[in-house]
Amino acid sequence: MKITKSKYIFVTGGVTSSLGKGIISASLAKLLQERGFSVTIQKLDPYINIDPGTLNPYEHGECFVTDDGAETDLDLGHYERFLNIRTSQDNNVTTGRIYQSVIDKERRGEFLGKTVQVIPHITDEIKARIQRLGEKGIYDIVITEIGGTVGDIESLPYIEAVRQLHWELGEENVAIIHLTLIPYLAAAGELKTKPTQHSVKFLMQSGVQPDVLVCRTDRPLSEEVRRKIALFTNVRLGNVIESRDAETIYDVPLLMQEEQLDKVVLKKLQLPEGNEPEMIAWKSFLHKFKNPKDTITIGLVGKYVELHDAYKSIHESLIHGATQNQLKLEMRWIHSEKLSDEEIVAALKNVDAAIVAPGFGKRGVDGKITAINYARVNKLPLFGICFGMQIAAIEFARNVLDLPNADSTELTPGTSEPVISLLENQKLEILGGTMRLGEQICVLEKDSKAYKIYQTETISERHRHRYEFNNDYIEMFEKNGLKTAGKDTKTNLVEILEIPDHPWFITTQFHPEYKSTVLNPHPLFVDFIKTAYQLKNKKL
Ligand code: GLN
C-alpha cells in the first residue's frame, strides 16, 4: 500500500516498566506489514546517555548494533527479528542525543538570541526526530515507542511532543496506544483497574488521550472489567485490548490479531484494512517451535549471564537456529568469572555445544580461556563471537603455538606477544561511539567451513569492537591449524578463524547474531545447532 503521507502510532507505557512495549509494538507492526503496509518502528529513550554503547549490560541489557553502526536499545533487535527489516540510527533516539543537538545549534547561534527552553526547543527536536522517518517517504506507518513509564520526570518532554504532534497532524494521522497493567489481587479475588485509571489520568493531564489501551494481565479480562476500564478512561470499549501473558513472545502477534489490535488502529487512522494477515511463514515457525522432535543443550559462557537480556540477540539467534532444526533449545548459562575452572569444565561436559560470548575487559577472561581450551581439545562444537574469537586466538597461541605470554593489548597493554592489538587509527580515541561499528564486507576462503555454510563468497556482517587480530602472527596460526576463513579484503583484517580439523570450531570477529530473524535464521547458528545435534546423536 502506498499512502501519500506517513501516519504515526505512539506507544506509551503505564503503571510499571517491563510490560513488553517493544514486543507489542513489533507485533502490531508485523500485523500491519502483513496487511500490506510498509512500517518502521522507532524507540525514544528518556535517559541522558547519547546511546547505550557505554552502558553496562547489567543496566540496560544488550546493546544492539544496526547496519549503519548505531549502538542502540535492544528493542530494535525485536523490531528487526519480527519484521525482517533493517533499522538505523534514526530508529533510536535518546534524551542525550536530543539535548546534544539542541545545544550544538545554540552554540552555532541558530536560535537567534532566543532563550533555549524545553518547550519549544527540546520538543521541536523530538518532533523532528519522529518525523524524520516519515519524511523518508518510504513508510506508510511509523510506530514510535516511548521508553520509560508515564509519570517519570524524564518522559515529560516526549509526552508533550506527542501531544503537539497529535494536534498538528490531525486526528486521522495519529493513534496513541497506552500499554498498561491490570494486576490480579489474590486477597480480593479480582483484577484491579485502579492503577490503569491513574496512569491514563496522568496522560490526560498532559493533554494526551489514548485511543487504545493494551492491558497486560495474567487472566482473561471479562466484559465487565473492559467496560469499567473504558468508562474511566474515555477509551471505546472495542479499543480495550487484552494482552494475556504468553508462552512465548512469538505468540504475541497472533494474540494481538485475535484481539484485533491492528484493525482498531487502522480504523483510527482511517486506513483501509487490506487483507486479513495470514501469517503463513510465522505460523510455520511457531509450529516448529512448539513441536520439537528433540532438545539441544547449548552452554553460553559469559560474565553477565545472570541477566539473560545481556545476550538477547545471541539467545534469539540460537532459538531461530534450533527451531529451524526442529529442536527445543535448552540454555545453560555458564559464568566465566564466578565459576572455577573445574566448574566450567563440569558444566561443559553437560552441553552439546558452547558459545563464548562477546565482552570487554579483563573480568571473566580466564573462564573463557578454560572453556575454549576444553572445547578445542575435546572437540566440543564451539562458536566464538567477537571477544570469543580474540580469546580463541589467545588460547591457541598460548597452548598450541607455545607462546605463554600471548595476550590482547586490551587485557595486558605491554604484552610481549600481542596476538590481538589496537589498530593505529583506534589509538587515543574517546570511548563512546568510536569502535569499529556496523556493517563491513568479508570475503570467505573457498575451502573454509564458513564458505560451505554461507554458500557465498562475499558476506556482510555487523561489528562492534576496537581490537583486531594481529596479522604478524597469521602464518604461525595457519601452519598450526587455526585458519583464517574470512577477511575484510579492504583493510586486510581477519574476520573469521576456524579449525578445519574439528567438528565445529568457528569464531568470528563480527556479530552474526544481529542479523538473524524469525524468517531468515542466520546460517552460522543453524549449522552450529545442526552439527551439535548430529554429534549428540552419534555419541548416543
Ligand atoms: N573487547 C573486544 C574489542 O573491543 C571485543 C568486543 C566485543 O566482544 N564486542 O575488540
Coordinates of C-alpha atoms and ligand atoms in Angstrom, one line a residue:
M1 CA 0.0 0.0 0.0
K2 CA 1.4 3.5 -0.7
I3 CA -0.2 6.3 1.2
T4 CA 0.9 9.8 0.4
K5 CA 1.9 10.8 3.9
S6 CA 3.1 8.7 6.8
K7 CA 0.7 8.1 9.7
Y8 CA 2.1 7.9 13.2
I9 CA 1.4 5.5 16.0
F10 CA 2.7 6.2 19.5
V11 CA 3.1 3.5 22.2
T12 CA 3.4 4.7 25.8
G13 CA 3.6 2.6 28.9
G14 CA 1.9 3.0 32.3
V15 CA 2.0 1.5 35.8
T16 CA 5.3 -0.4 35.7
S17 CA 8.2 -0.9 33.3
S18 CA 8.9 -4.3 31.6
L19 CA 5.3 -4.7 30.3
G20 CA 6.7 -5.6 26.9
K21 CA 6.1 -2.4 24.9
G22 CA 8.8 -3.5 22.5
I23 CA 7.1 -6.8 21.8
I24 CA 3.6 -5.2 21.5
S25 CA 5.0 -2.6 19.1
A26 CA 6.8 -5.2 17.0
S27 CA 3.7 -7.4 17.0
L28 CA 1.4 -4.6 15.8
A29 CA 4.0 -3.7 13.2
K30 CA 4.1 -7.3 12.0
L31 CA 0.3 -7.4 11.5
L32 CA 0.3 -4.1 9.7
Q33 CA 3.1 -5.3 7.5
E34 CA 1.2 -8.5 6.6
R35 CA -1.7 -6.3 5.7
G36 CA 0.5 -4.7 3.1
F37 CA 1.7 -1.5 4.8
S38 CA 5.3 -0.5 4.9
V39 CA 6.1 0.0 8.6
T40 CA 9.0 1.0 10.7
I41 CA 9.5 1.3 14.4
Q42 CA 11.4 3.8 16.4
K43 CA 12.4 3.8 20.1
L44 CA 12.7 7.0 22.1
D45 CA 14.7 6.5 25.3
P46 CA 14.4 9.1 28.0
Y47 CA 17.9 8.6 29.5
I48 CA 20.7 11.1 29.1
N49 CA 23.4 8.9 27.6
I50 CA 23.9 9.7 24.0
D51 CA 23.4 6.0 23.2
P52 CA 23.5 2.7 25.2
G53 CA 27.0 2.0 23.8
T54 CA 28.7 3.0 27.0
L55 CA 26.1 1.4 29.3
N56 CA 27.0 -1.7 31.4
P57 CA 24.8 -4.6 30.2
Y58 CA 23.6 -5.0 33.8
E59 CA 22.0 -1.6 33.5
H60 CA 20.3 -1.9 30.1
G61 CA 20.8 -5.4 28.6
E62 CA 22.4 -5.9 25.3
C63 CA 23.5 -3.1 23.0
F64 CA 22.0 -3.8 19.6
V65 CA 24.0 -2.6 16.5
T66 CA 22.4 -1.6 13.2
D67 CA 23.9 -1.8 9.7
D68 CA 24.8 1.8 9.8
G69 CA 26.8 1.3 13.0
A70 CA 24.3 2.8 15.5
E71 CA 24.6 1.4 19.1
T72 CA 21.0 1.1 20.1
D73 CA 18.4 -0.2 22.5
L74 CA 17.8 -4.0 22.4
D75 CA 14.2 -3.4 21.4
L76 CA 15.5 -2.6 17.9
G77 CA 16.6 -6.2 17.8
H78 CA 13.0 -7.3 18.4
Y79 CA 11.8 -5.0 15.6
E80 CA 14.3 -6.4 13.1
R81 CA 13.7 -10.0 14.1
F82 CA 9.9 -9.7 13.9
L83 CA 9.7 -7.6 10.8
N84 CA 12.7 -8.8 8.9
I85 CA 13.6 -5.2 8.1
R86 CA 16.7 -3.1 8.8
T87 CA 16.7 -0.3 11.3
S88 CA 19.2 2.6 11.5
Q89 CA 20.4 5.4 13.7
D90 CA 17.1 7.2 13.2
N91 CA 15.2 4.4 14.8
N92 CA 16.7 5.1 18.3
V93 CA 16.9 8.5 19.9
T94 CA 17.8 9.3 23.5
T95 CA 17.4 12.5 25.5
G96 CA 21.2 12.8 25.4
R97 CA 21.1 13.0 21.7
I98 CA 18.2 15.4 21.6
Y99 CA 19.9 17.8 24.1
Q100 CA 23.3 17.4 22.3
S101 CA 21.9 18.6 19.0
V102 CA 19.9 21.4 20.6
I103 CA 23.0 22.6 22.5
D104 CA 25.1 22.3 19.3
K105 CA 22.6 24.5 17.5
E106 CA 22.6 27.0 20.3
R107 CA 26.5 27.2 20.1
R108 CA 26.2 27.8 16.4
G109 CA 23.8 30.7 17.1
E110 CA 20.9 29.1 15.3
F111 CA 18.3 30.2 17.8
L112 CA 18.9 33.9 17.0
G113 CA 19.3 35.2 20.6
K114 CA 16.3 33.4 22.0
T115 CA 16.2 31.7 25.4
V116 CA 16.5 28.0 24.7
Q117 CA 13.8 26.0 26.5
V118 CA 12.3 22.5 26.9
I119 CA 9.2 23.9 25.1
P120 CA 9.6 24.6 22.2
H121 CA 13.3 23.7 21.5
I122 CA 13.6 20.3 23.0
T123 CA 10.1 19.3 22.0
D124 CA 10.7 20.6 18.4
E125 CA 13.8 18.5 18.2
I126 CA 11.9 15.4 19.4
K127 CA 9.2 16.0 16.9
A128 CA 11.7 16.4 14.1
R129 CA 13.4 13.1 15.1
I130 CA 10.0 11.4 15.0
Q131 CA 9.1 12.8 11.6
R132 CA 12.5 12.2 10.1
L133 CA 11.4 8.6 9.5
G134 CA 8.1 9.6 7.9
E135 CA 9.9 12.1 5.7
K136 CA 11.9 9.4 4.0
G137 CA 8.8 8.8 2.0
I138 CA 9.0 5.0 2.2
Y139 CA 6.9 4.2 5.2
D140 CA 3.1 4.2 5.4
I141 CA 3.2 4.0 9.1
V142 CA 5.8 5.0 11.7
I143 CA 5.4 3.4 15.1
T144 CA 7.2 5.3 17.9
E145 CA 7.7 3.5 21.2
I146 CA 8.3 5.9 24.1
G147 CA 10.7 4.3 26.7
G148 CA 10.0 4.5 30.4
T149 CA 6.7 4.9 32.2
V150 CA 4.3 7.9 32.1
G151 CA 4.8 9.8 35.3
D152 CA 8.6 9.7 35.0
I153 CA 10.0 13.2 35.1
E154 CA 12.3 12.3 32.1
S155 CA 9.4 11.2 29.9
L156 CA 7.5 14.5 30.1
P157 CA 9.0 16.2 27.1
Y158 CA 8.2 13.2 25.0
I159 CA 4.6 13.1 26.1
E160 CA 4.4 16.8 25.4
A161 CA 5.9 16.2 21.9
V162 CA 3.2 13.5 21.3
R163 CA 0.5 16.0 22.4
Q164 CA 1.8 18.6 20.0
L165 CA 2.2 16.3 17.0
H166 CA -1.3 14.9 17.5
W167 CA -2.6 18.4 17.4
E168 CA -0.5 19.4 14.4
L169 CA -1.0 16.3 12.3
G170 CA -4.7 15.8 13.0
E171 CA -6.9 13.1 14.4
E172 CA -6.8 10.7 11.5
N173 CA -3.0 10.8 11.2
V174 CA -2.1 9.8 14.8
A175 CA -3.0 6.8 17.0
I176 CA -2.0 6.6 20.6
I177 CA -1.7 3.3 22.3
H178 CA -1.1 3.0 26.0
L179 CA 0.2 -0.3 27.4
T180 CA -0.9 -0.8 31.0
L181 CA -1.1 -3.5 33.7
I182 CA -4.2 -5.0 35.2
P183 CA -3.0 -6.8 38.3
Y184 CA -4.9 -9.6 39.9
L185 CA -5.2 -9.3 43.7
A186 CA -5.5 -12.7 45.2
A187 CA -6.9 -11.4 48.5
A188 CA -9.7 -9.7 46.7
G189 CA -10.0 -12.4 44.0
E190 CA -10.3 -9.6 41.4
L191 CA -8.5 -7.9 38.6
K192 CA -7.8 -4.3 39.6
T193 CA -8.2 -1.4 37.2
K194 CA -7.2 1.5 39.5
P195 CA -3.6 1.7 38.5
T196 CA -4.7 1.9 34.9
Q197 CA -7.2 4.6 35.7
H198 CA -4.4 6.6 37.4
S199 CA -1.9 6.2 34.6
V200 CA -4.4 7.2 31.9
K201 CA -5.4 10.2 34.1
F202 CA -1.8 11.2 34.2
L203 CA -1.6 11.1 30.4
M204 CA -4.8 13.1 30.1
Q205 CA -3.4 15.7 32.5
S206 CA -0.6 16.1 30.0
G207 CA -3.2 16.6 27.3
V208 CA -2.9 13.1 25.7
Q209 CA -6.0 10.9 25.4
P210 CA -5.1 7.4 24.4
D211 CA -7.1 5.8 21.6
V212 CA -6.3 2.2 22.5
L213 CA -5.4 0.5 25.8
V214 CA -3.4 -2.7 25.7
C215 CA -3.9 -4.3 29.1
R216 CA -1.3 -6.8 30.3
T217 CA -2.9 -9.4 32.5
D218 CA -2.4 -12.9 33.6
R219 CA -6.0 -13.9 33.1
P220 CA -8.9 -13.1 30.8
L221 CA -10.4 -9.6 31.0
S222 CA -14.2 -10.0 31.5
E223 CA -16.6 -7.8 29.6
E224 CA -17.3 -6.1 32.9
V225 CA -13.7 -5.2 33.6
R226 CA -13.3 -4.0 30.0
R227 CA -16.4 -1.8 30.4
K228 CA -15.1 -0.4 33.6
I229 CA -11.7 0.5 32.1
A230 CA -13.4 2.0 29.1
L231 CA -15.7 4.1 31.2
F232 CA -13.0 5.5 33.4
T233 CA -10.5 6.3 30.6
N234 CA -12.7 7.6 27.8
V235 CA -11.5 4.8 25.5
R236 CA -14.0 2.9 23.3
L237 CA -15.0 -0.5 24.6
G238 CA -13.7 -2.2 21.5
N239 CA -10.4 -0.4 21.9
V240 CA -9.6 -2.0 25.3
I241 CA -7.3 -4.9 24.2
E242 CA -6.4 -7.8 26.4
S243 CA -2.7 -8.9 26.3
R244 CA -2.5 -12.1 28.3
D245 CA 0.9 -13.4 29.4
A246 CA 2.0 -15.6 26.5
E247 CA 4.0 -18.8 26.5
T248 CA 6.5 -17.2 24.1
I249 CA 7.0 -13.8 22.6
Y250 CA 6.3 -15.3 19.2
D251 CA 2.7 -15.9 20.1
V252 CA 2.1 -12.2 20.7
P253 CA 1.4 -11.1 17.1
L254 CA -1.3 -13.9 16.8
L255 CA -2.8 -12.9 20.1
M256 CA -2.9 -9.3 19.1
Q257 CA -4.6 -10.4 15.8
E258 CA -7.3 -12.2 17.8
E259 CA -7.9 -9.1 19.8
Q260 CA -7.9 -7.1 16.6
L261 CA -5.4 -4.5 17.7
D262 CA -4.4 -4.0 14.1
K263 CA -7.9 -3.3 12.9
V264 CA -8.7 -1.0 15.7
V265 CA -5.6 1.1 14.9
L266 CA -6.3 1.1 11.2
K267 CA -9.8 2.4 11.8
K268 CA -8.5 5.2 14.0
L269 CA -6.0 6.1 11.2
Q270 CA -8.7 5.9 8.6
L271 CA -6.7 3.4 6.6
P272 CA -8.2 0.5 4.6
E273 CA -7.9 -2.8 6.3
G274 CA -6.2 -4.6 3.4
N275 CA -6.1 -8.4 3.6
E276 CA -6.5 -10.3 6.8
P277 CA -2.9 -11.3 7.8
E278 CA -2.4 -15.0 7.0
M279 CA 1.0 -15.1 8.8
I280 CA 1.9 -18.3 7.0
A281 CA 5.6 -18.2 7.5
W282 CA 5.2 -17.0 11.0
K283 CA 2.8 -19.8 11.9
S284 CA 5.1 -22.4 10.3
F285 CA 8.0 -21.1 12.6
L286 CA 5.7 -21.3 15.6
H287 CA 4.6 -24.8 14.7
K288 CA 8.2 -26.0 14.6
F289 CA 9.0 -24.1 17.8
K290 CA 6.1 -25.8 19.6
N291 CA 6.6 -29.2 18.2
P292 CA 10.3 -30.0 18.6
K293 CA 11.5 -33.5 17.8
D294 CA 14.2 -33.4 20.5
T295 CA 16.3 -31.0 22.5
I296 CA 19.7 -29.4 22.1
T297 CA 21.7 -28.0 25.0
I298 CA 23.9 -25.1 24.5
G299 CA 26.2 -23.5 27.1
L300 CA 26.7 -19.8 26.9
V301 CA 30.0 -18.7 28.5
G302 CA 29.9 -15.0 29.6
K303 CA 30.3 -12.7 32.5
Y304 CA 26.8 -11.2 32.5
V305 CA 24.9 -14.5 32.4
E306 CA 22.7 -13.6 35.4
L307 CA 20.9 -11.1 33.2
H308 CA 19.8 -13.0 30.1
D309 CA 18.9 -9.8 28.3
A310 CA 22.7 -9.0 28.1
Y311 CA 22.8 -11.7 25.4
K312 CA 19.4 -11.2 23.9
S313 CA 20.3 -11.4 20.2
I314 CA 22.5 -14.5 20.7
H315 CA 19.8 -16.2 22.6
E316 CA 17.2 -15.4 20.0
S317 CA 19.5 -16.5 17.2
L318 CA 20.0 -19.8 18.9
I319 CA 16.2 -20.1 19.2
H320 CA 16.0 -19.4 15.4
G321 CA 18.7 -22.0 14.7
A322 CA 17.2 -24.6 17.0
T323 CA 13.7 -24.1 15.6
Q324 CA 14.9 -24.4 12.0
N325 CA 16.3 -27.8 13.0
Q326 CA 13.0 -28.5 14.8
L327 CA 14.8 -28.7 18.2
K328 CA 14.0 -27.2 21.5
L329 CA 16.8 -25.1 22.9
E330 CA 17.9 -25.7 26.4
M331 CA 20.3 -23.0 27.6
R332 CA 23.0 -23.5 30.2
W333 CA 24.3 -20.1 31.4
I334 CA 27.9 -20.6 32.4
H335 CA 29.5 -17.8 34.4
S336 CA 33.0 -17.1 33.2
E337 CA 34.0 -15.1 36.2
K338 CA 32.3 -16.6 39.2
L339 CA 32.9 -20.3 38.4
S340 CA 36.2 -22.1 38.9
D341 CA 37.9 -23.8 36.0
E342 CA 36.7 -27.2 37.3
E343 CA 33.1 -25.9 37.5
I344 CA 33.3 -24.6 33.9
V345 CA 34.6 -27.9 32.6
A346 CA 32.0 -29.8 34.5
A347 CA 29.3 -27.5 33.0
L348 CA 30.7 -28.1 29.5
K349 CA 30.5 -31.8 29.9
N350 CA 26.7 -31.5 30.1
V351 CA 26.2 -29.4 27.0
D352 CA 26.1 -30.3 23.3
A353 CA 27.9 -27.2 22.2
A354 CA 29.2 -23.9 23.6
I355 CA 29.2 -20.3 22.7
V356 CA 31.8 -17.9 24.0
A357 CA 30.2 -14.5 24.2
P358 CA 31.4 -11.0 23.3
G359 CA 32.8 -8.9 26.1
F360 CA 35.1 -6.1 27.2
G361 CA 37.9 -6.0 29.8
K362 CA 39.7 -8.5 31.9
R363 CA 37.0 -9.9 34.2
G364 CA 35.9 -13.4 33.2
V365 CA 38.6 -13.8 30.6
D366 CA 40.3 -16.8 32.3
G367 CA 37.0 -18.7 32.4
K368 CA 36.5 -18.1 28.7
I369 CA 40.1 -19.4 28.0
T370 CA 39.3 -22.5 30.0
A371 CA 36.1 -23.1 28.1
I372 CA 37.7 -22.6 24.7
N373 CA 40.6 -24.9 25.6
Y374 CA 38.2 -27.6 26.7
A375 CA 36.1 -27.3 23.6
R376 CA 39.1 -27.3 21.3
V377 CA 40.8 -30.3 22.9
N378 CA 37.6 -32.3 23.4
K379 CA 36.1 -31.5 20.1
L380 CA 33.0 -29.9 21.5
P381 CA 31.4 -27.6 18.9
L382 CA 32.4 -24.1 19.7
F383 CA 31.2 -20.8 18.4
G384 CA 33.2 -17.7 19.5
I385 CA 31.7 -14.3 18.9
C386 CA 33.9 -11.1 18.8
F387 CA 35.8 -11.3 22.1
G388 CA 35.2 -15.0 21.7
M389 CA 37.3 -15.0 18.5
Q390 CA 40.0 -12.9 20.2
I391 CA 40.2 -15.2 23.2
A392 CA 40.3 -18.3 21.0
A393 CA 43.3 -16.8 19.3
I394 CA 45.0 -16.1 22.7
E395 CA 44.2 -19.7 23.9
F396 CA 45.6 -21.2 20.7
A397 CA 48.8 -19.1 20.9
R398 CA 49.4 -20.0 24.5
N399 CA 48.7 -23.7 24.3
V400 CA 49.5 -24.7 20.7
L401 CA 52.0 -22.1 19.5
D402 CA 53.8 -22.2 22.8
L403 CA 53.6 -18.5 23.4
P404 CA 52.7 -18.4 27.1
N405 CA 52.6 -14.6 27.1
A406 CA 50.2 -14.3 24.2
D407 CA 47.6 -11.7 25.0
S408 CA 45.4 -8.9 23.8
T409 CA 46.7 -5.3 24.4
E410 CA 43.2 -4.6 25.8
L411 CA 44.0 -7.0 28.7
T412 CA 47.7 -6.6 29.1
P413 CA 48.8 -3.3 27.4
G414 CA 52.5 -4.0 27.4
T415 CA 52.3 -7.7 26.4
S416 CA 55.4 -9.1 24.6
E417 CA 53.1 -11.3 22.3
P418 CA 50.2 -9.0 21.2
V419 CA 48.2 -11.5 19.1
I420 CA 45.3 -9.1 19.5
S421 CA 46.0 -5.5 19.4
L422 CA 44.8 -2.0 18.6
L423 CA 45.0 -0.6 15.1
E424 CA 46.9 2.7 14.8
N425 CA 43.8 4.7 14.0
Q426 CA 41.9 3.3 17.0
K427 CA 44.5 4.7 19.5
L428 CA 43.8 7.6 21.8
E429 CA 40.1 7.8 21.0
I430 CA 37.4 8.7 23.4
L431 CA 35.2 5.7 24.4
G432 CA 31.7 6.5 23.2
G433 CA 30.8 5.6 19.6
T434 CA 34.4 5.2 18.4
M435 CA 34.7 1.4 17.9
R436 CA 34.7 -0.4 14.5
L437 CA 30.9 -0.4 14.2
G438 CA 28.3 -1.6 11.8
E439 CA 28.3 -3.5 8.5
Q440 CA 31.6 -4.5 6.9
I441 CA 32.2 -6.7 3.9
C442 CA 34.0 -10.0 4.5
V443 CA 35.4 -12.3 1.8
L444 CA 35.4 -16.0 2.6
E445 CA 38.1 -18.6 1.7
K446 CA 36.6 -21.0 -0.8
D447 CA 37.9 -24.1 1.1
S448 CA 36.6 -22.9 4.5
K449 CA 33.7 -24.3 6.6
A450 CA 32.3 -20.8 6.8
Y451 CA 32.1 -20.7 3.0
K452 CA 30.3 -24.1 3.0
I453 CA 27.8 -22.7 5.5
Y454 CA 27.2 -19.3 3.9
Q455 CA 27.3 -20.7 0.3
T456 CA 28.5 -17.4 -0.9
E457 CA 31.9 -15.8 -1.1
T458 CA 31.1 -12.3 0.0
I459 CA 29.2 -11.6 3.2
S460 CA 28.5 -8.5 5.2
E461 CA 28.1 -8.6 8.9
R462 CA 27.9 -6.1 11.8
H463 CA 30.8 -5.2 14.1
R464 CA 31.3 -3.7 17.5
H465 CA 34.9 -3.9 18.6
R466 CA 38.1 -1.9 19.0
Y467 CA 40.8 -4.6 18.9
E468 CA 41.9 -6.8 16.0
F469 CA 43.8 -10.0 15.2
N470 CA 47.4 -9.1 14.7
N471 CA 48.4 -10.2 11.2
D472 CA 52.1 -10.6 12.2
Y473 CA 51.0 -13.9 13.7
I474 CA 48.9 -15.1 10.8
E475 CA 51.4 -17.5 9.3
M476 CA 52.1 -19.3 12.6
F477 CA 48.4 -19.7 13.3
E478 CA 47.7 -21.1 9.8
K479 CA 50.6 -23.5 9.9
N480 CA 49.4 -24.9 13.2
G481 CA 45.8 -25.3 12.3
L482 CA 43.8 -22.2 13.3
K483 CA 42.9 -20.8 9.8
T484 CA 41.6 -17.6 8.5
A485 CA 38.3 -18.4 6.9
G486 CA 37.3 -14.8 6.1
K487 CA 38.9 -11.4 5.7
D488 CA 37.9 -7.8 5.2
T489 CA 39.8 -7.5 2.0
K490 CA 39.8 -3.7 2.0
T491 CA 41.6 -3.5 5.4
N492 CA 43.1 -7.0 5.4
L493 CA 41.6 -7.6 8.9
V494 CA 40.9 -11.1 10.0
E495 CA 37.1 -11.7 10.3
I496 CA 36.8 -15.5 10.9
L497 CA 39.2 -18.0 12.5
E498 CA 38.3 -21.7 12.3
I499 CA 39.9 -25.1 13.0
P500 CA 39.3 -27.3 9.9
D501 CA 40.3 -30.4 12.0
H502 CA 37.5 -30.0 14.5
P503 CA 33.8 -30.9 14.1
W504 CA 32.7 -27.2 14.5
F505 CA 35.1 -24.6 15.8
I506 CA 34.3 -21.2 14.2
T507 CA 35.0 -17.9 15.7
T508 CA 34.0 -14.6 14.2
Q509 CA 35.2 -11.0 14.8
F510 CA 31.8 -9.8 13.7
H511 CA 28.4 -10.3 15.5
P512 CA 26.3 -12.7 13.3
E513 CA 23.6 -12.6 16.0
Y514 CA 22.4 -9.1 14.9
K515 CA 21.2 -10.3 11.6
S516 CA 19.2 -13.4 12.5
T517 CA 15.5 -13.0 12.1
V518 CA 12.5 -15.3 12.6
L519 CA 12.0 -15.6 8.8
N520 CA 15.7 -15.6 8.0
P521 CA 17.6 -17.6 10.7
H522 CA 21.3 -17.0 10.5
P523 CA 23.2 -19.8 8.6
L524 CA 26.0 -20.0 11.2
F525 CA 23.5 -20.5 14.0
V526 CA 21.5 -23.0 12.0
D527 CA 24.6 -25.0 11.1
F528 CA 26.1 -24.8 14.6
I529 CA 23.0 -26.4 16.1
K530 CA 22.6 -28.9 13.3
T531 CA 26.2 -30.2 13.7
A532 CA 25.9 -30.2 17.5
Y533 CA 22.8 -32.3 17.2
Q534 CA 24.4 -34.8 14.8
L535 CA 27.3 -35.2 17.2
K536 CA 24.9 -35.6 20.1
N537 CA 23.2 -38.5 18.3
K538 CA 26.5 -40.1 17.3
K539 CA 27.6 -40.1 20.9
L540 CA 24.3 -41.7 22.0
Ligands
GLN1 N1 36.8 -6.2 23.7 C1 37.0 -6.6 22.4 C2 37.3 -5.4 21.5 O1 37.0 -4.3 21.8 C3 35.8 -7.4 21.9 C4 34.5 -6.6 21.8 C5 33.3 -7.5 21.7 O2 33.2 -8.6 22.0 N2 32.1 -6.9 21.2 O3 37.8 -5.6 20.4

